[in-house]
Amino acid sequence: QVQLVESGGGAVQAGGSLRLSCVASGFFFENWAMSWVRQAPGKDLEWVSGINGGRADIKNYAASVKGRFTISRDNRKSTLYLQMNALHPDDAGTYYCARGGWTATLPRDAQGQGTQVSVLI
């Protein structure tokens, strides 16, 4: 079955960086668009970034993270990444890797357990 396992979260000072990883299994990773979504305490799930499937390297970002976050993938390792720079307190929350969701409005059909990101002032 589809499995998505995130890692790389932690506590970081405001302005710092983190790199999240998501290892996928149970499906042909290369063919699927993948995305990151996040949820801050007491808030709705928010789409953060998406990358298309196949060989074209097309990426989309939420306005709130554009220029600071970079999504990437290594199809040989079935792994999705999110490099997060210049973190600020609004970026804190649980980050989930999802299958699908190349843009904010496209559907996602699987999601991992999440990894926690805390940003310290």
PDB file of C-alpha atoms in Angstrom, residues 35-39 45-49 94-98 108 111:
ATOM      1  CA  SER A  35       3.436  17.972  -2.563  1.00  0.00           C
ATOM      2  CA  TRP A  36       3.979  19.312   0.908  1.00  0.00           C
ATOM      3  CA  VAL A  37       1.203  20.590   3.103  1.00  0.00           C
ATOM      4  CA  ARG A  38       1.343  21.922   6.644  1.00  0.00           C
ATOM      5  CA  GLN A  39      -0.912  22.542   9.577  1.00  0.00           C
ATOM      6  CA  LEU A  45      -4.311  22.395   6.480  1.00  0.00           C
ATOM      7  CA  GLU A  46      -2.344  24.627   4.106  1.00  0.00           C
ATOM      8  CA  TRP A  47      -0.810  23.587   0.796  1.00  0.00           C
ATOM      9  CA  VAL A  48       2.845  24.639   0.682  1.00  0.00           C
ATOM     10  CA  SER A  49       4.427  23.370  -2.521  1.00  0.00           C
ATOM     11  CA  THR A  94       3.265  19.807  11.258  1.00  0.00           C
ATOM     12  CA  TYR A  95       4.485  19.203   7.711  1.00  0.00           C
ATOM     13  CA  TYR A  96       3.030  16.405   5.660  1.00  0.00           C
ATOM     14  CA  CYS A  97       4.164  14.838   2.447  1.00  0.00           C
ATOM     15  CA  ALA A  98       1.286  14.063   0.069  1.00  0.00           C
ATOM     16  CA  ARG A 108      -4.150  14.636  -2.990  1.00  0.00           C
ATOM     17  CA  GLN A 111      -0.512  11.721   3.182  1.00  0.00           C
TER      18      GLN A 111
END
